[in-house]
Amino acid sequence: MPDRAPQPVDRQLPTDEARDLISLVRDIAGREIAPKAAGEEDAAHFPREVFTLLSDAGLLGLPYDSEYGGGDQPYEVYLQVLEELAAARLTVGLGVSVHTLACYALAAHGAKQQQVEHLPAMLGGGLLGAYCLSEPSSGSDAASLRTRAVRDGDGWILTGTKAWITHGGIADFYTVMARTGEEGPRGITAFLVPGDAEGLSAAAPERKMGLKGSPTAQVHLDGVRVGDDRRIGEEGQGFAIALSALDSGRLGIAACAIGLAQAALDEAVAYVTGRQQFGRPVSDFQGLRFMLADMATQIEAGRALYLAAARLRDAGRPFAPQAAMAKLHCTDAAMRVTTDAVQLLGGYGYTADFPVERYMREAKVLQIVEGTNQIQRMVIARHLAGPEGR
Ligand SMILES: Cc1cc2nc3c(=O)[nH]c(=O)nc-3n(C[C@H](O)[C@H](O)[C@H](O)COP(=O)(O)OP(=O)(O)OC[C@H]3O[C@@H](n4cnc5c(N)ncnc54)[C@H](O)[C@@H]3O)c2cc1C
């Protein structure tokens, strides 16, 4: 059964422009994204044409500077757009979030000349990005990465393997963290590598539990040469850039999780109010009513939490612990809500005839990406009690 168009959420938006933006996204989501989600996820098909459409509509660079083709939108608005997209299809919401993450290094730390040269195509010229931090032997301990960049005349030669790369093999550009110096976080530098660079190749996509439409693949860098004009920021600054990108990226994951949870709740409400047992709708039974109430409460709390963190960011205030809390709460909530949605649909919930089993499989990955939820707890605790082992 094709996914239903997402139910409109009553949103507090700061401007008329933001309201128009949400209407536009709902229109695209209802027409172009939700109806094809089930079939294309089943077939592991990545909807590249949807990303072209979003780019043409100005939706792939929303939180960035309009001087370079961005949308000048506050995070508060950008994240609600992501939530709407993820409610229609997680592959799209998460894909936009990862693309935004991949643009961050250049937009926030690039030299003016680099920004003028590359950003317009990245933010609104139809290009799709990937963010390459993880490796086969370094996930949570990302600072131990081994991919090397070695100076070669006026450029660099990159060699190594990046793992779990969203859009790996289909991206037009890769923001790559590579080691240029000492072991540990201070020896890492960021580079912008074109997707068609000689020596760059991708393995076959991972065969995942869910999110099958979104390709995740190892990316091999076999002596890839880039000019020094593709180094982003200073030598040794790459890990700090990667982590500050993730502070914002985690808010994107939080918003996607709430979109997914909202879609599951909407589906569950529609089902239980129609399904009759014992001569009445099953939504009459208090046990189920209380489940619905708990699901809605977790979603509203998550939305409020990610928006509070976004408003701190928009005000130029520190927001890293709040972003970690939002990622932790919203993705755990999505896991619980989607699991309960399957329960509310009974046996039908366990079949692919309804989208809730897919939502449940998709929710799981959100507890893992951009720092597992154990890592989010470490980030939060460090702000409370200082670094471990002091
Ligand atoms: C679908 C998908 C898409 C992804 N996309 C990208 C991408 O685009 N770019 C990218 O760079 N990466 C990406 N990743 C990688 C992702 O960020 C990592 O999987 C994640 O950071 C965890 O790393 P790991 O898988 O190596 O697990 P590990 O780090 O090996 O962790 C294994 C377990 O140990 C726990 N653990 C580890 N250290 C600690 C600790 N100190 N305290 C407590 N528990 C700990 C973890 O929480 C986990 O439960 C993606 C992953 C997936 C599954």
Coordinates of C-alpha atoms in Angstrom, one line a residue, residues 45-183:
H45 CA 15.9 2.7 -5.4
F46 CA 17.5 6.0 -4.6
P47 CA 15.3 8.9 -5.9
R48 CA 17.9 11.1 -7.4
E49 CA 15.2 13.0 -9.3
V50 CA 13.7 14.1 -6.0
F51 CA 17.0 15.7 -5.0
T52 CA 17.2 17.5 -8.3
L53 CA 13.7 18.8 -7.7
L54 CA 14.6 19.9 -4.2
S55 CA 17.7 21.6 -5.4
D56 CA 15.7 23.4 -8.1
A57 CA 13.2 24.5 -5.5
G58 CA 16.0 26.0 -3.3
L59 CA 15.6 23.3 -0.6
L60 CA 19.1 21.8 -0.6
G61 CA 20.9 24.8 0.9
L62 CA 18.4 26.2 3.3
P63 CA 20.5 27.1 6.3
Y64 CA 23.3 28.6 4.3
D65 CA 24.2 32.1 3.0
S66 CA 22.1 33.4 0.1
E67 CA 25.3 35.1 -1.2
Y68 CA 26.4 31.5 -2.3
G69 CA 23.0 30.2 -3.3
G70 CA 21.7 29.2 0.1
G71 CA 18.3 29.9 1.6
D72 CA 19.3 32.1 4.6
Q73 CA 16.9 30.2 6.8
P74 CA 17.3 29.8 10.5
Y75 CA 17.9 26.2 11.8
E76 CA 14.5 26.4 13.4
V77 CA 12.9 26.5 9.9
Y78 CA 15.4 24.2 8.1
L79 CA 14.8 21.5 10.7
Q80 CA 11.0 21.6 10.3
V81 CA 11.5 21.2 6.6
L82 CA 13.6 18.1 7.3
E83 CA 10.9 16.8 9.6
E84 CA 8.3 17.1 6.8
L85 CA 10.6 15.4 4.3
A86 CA 11.4 12.5 6.7
A87 CA 7.7 12.0 7.5
A88 CA 7.2 11.4 3.7
R89 CA 10.3 9.3 3.3
L90 CA 13.4 8.9 5.6
T91 CA 15.8 8.4 2.7
V92 CA 14.9 11.9 1.5
G93 CA 14.9 13.7 4.9
L94 CA 18.2 12.0 5.9
G95 CA 19.7 12.5 2.5
V96 CA 19.1 16.3 2.7
S97 CA 20.5 16.3 6.3
V98 CA 23.7 14.5 5.1
H99 CA 24.0 16.8 2.1
T100 CA 23.8 19.8 4.5
L101 CA 26.4 18.2 6.7
A102 CA 28.7 17.7 3.7
C103 CA 28.4 21.4 2.8
Y104 CA 29.2 22.6 6.3
A105 CA 33.0 22.4 6.2
L106 CA 33.3 24.6 3.2
A107 CA 30.4 27.0 4.2
A108 CA 31.7 27.5 7.7
H109 CA 35.5 27.1 7.3
G110 CA 36.3 27.5 3.6
A111 CA 38.3 30.5 2.2
K112 CA 36.2 33.1 0.4
Q113 CA 37.6 32.1 -3.0
Q114 CA 36.8 28.4 -2.4
Q115 CA 33.3 29.3 -1.3
V116 CA 32.7 31.5 -4.4
E117 CA 34.0 28.7 -6.6
H118 CA 32.2 25.7 -5.2
L119 CA 29.3 26.6 -2.9
P120 CA 26.7 27.7 -5.5
A121 CA 26.8 24.3 -7.2
M122 CA 26.6 22.5 -3.9
L123 CA 23.8 24.6 -2.4
G124 CA 21.5 24.9 -5.4
G125 CA 23.2 23.7 -8.5
G126 CA 21.9 20.1 -8.3
L127 CA 25.0 18.5 -6.8
L128 CA 24.7 15.9 -4.0
G129 CA 27.2 15.6 -1.2
A130 CA 28.7 13.0 1.1
Y131 CA 30.4 13.3 4.5
C132 CA 33.4 10.9 5.0
L133 CA 34.6 10.5 8.6
S134 CA 34.0 6.9 9.5
E135 CA 36.4 4.1 8.5
P136 CA 36.2 0.3 8.8
S137 CA 38.3 0.4 12.1
S138 CA 37.2 3.8 13.4
G139 CA 33.6 4.6 14.1
S140 CA 32.9 6.1 17.6
D141 CA 36.6 6.6 18.0
A142 CA 36.7 8.7 14.9
A143 CA 39.9 10.5 15.8
S144 CA 41.9 7.3 15.2
L145 CA 41.1 7.4 11.5
R146 CA 43.9 6.1 9.1
T147 CA 43.1 7.6 5.7
R148 CA 46.2 9.6 4.8
A149 CA 46.8 12.8 2.9
V150 CA 50.4 13.3 1.9
R151 CA 51.8 16.5 0.4
D152 CA 52.7 16.2 -3.3
G153 CA 54.0 19.4 -4.8
D154 CA 51.2 21.9 -4.8
G155 CA 48.6 19.4 -3.8
W156 CA 47.8 16.3 -1.8
I157 CA 47.6 12.5 -2.4
L158 CA 44.8 10.8 -0.4
T159 CA 44.9 7.1 0.3
G160 CA 42.5 5.0 2.5
T161 CA 39.0 3.6 2.9
K162 CA 36.0 5.4 4.3
A163 CA 33.2 3.3 5.6
W164 CA 29.4 3.6 5.9
I165 CA 29.3 6.6 3.5
T166 CA 25.7 7.8 2.8
H167 CA 25.5 8.6 -0.9
G168 CA 28.8 6.7 -1.4
G169 CA 29.2 6.0 -5.1
I170 CA 26.5 8.5 -6.2
A171 CA 27.7 11.7 -4.6
D172 CA 29.1 14.6 -6.7
F173 CA 31.4 15.7 -3.9
Y174 CA 32.9 14.1 -0.8
T175 CA 34.0 16.0 2.3
V176 CA 36.8 13.8 3.5
M177 CA 38.7 13.8 6.8
A178 CA 42.2 12.5 6.4
R179 CA 45.4 12.3 8.5
T180 CA 48.1 14.8 7.5
G181 CA 50.0 14.8 10.7
E182 CA 50.4 13.2 14.2
E183 CA 48.1 10.5 15.6

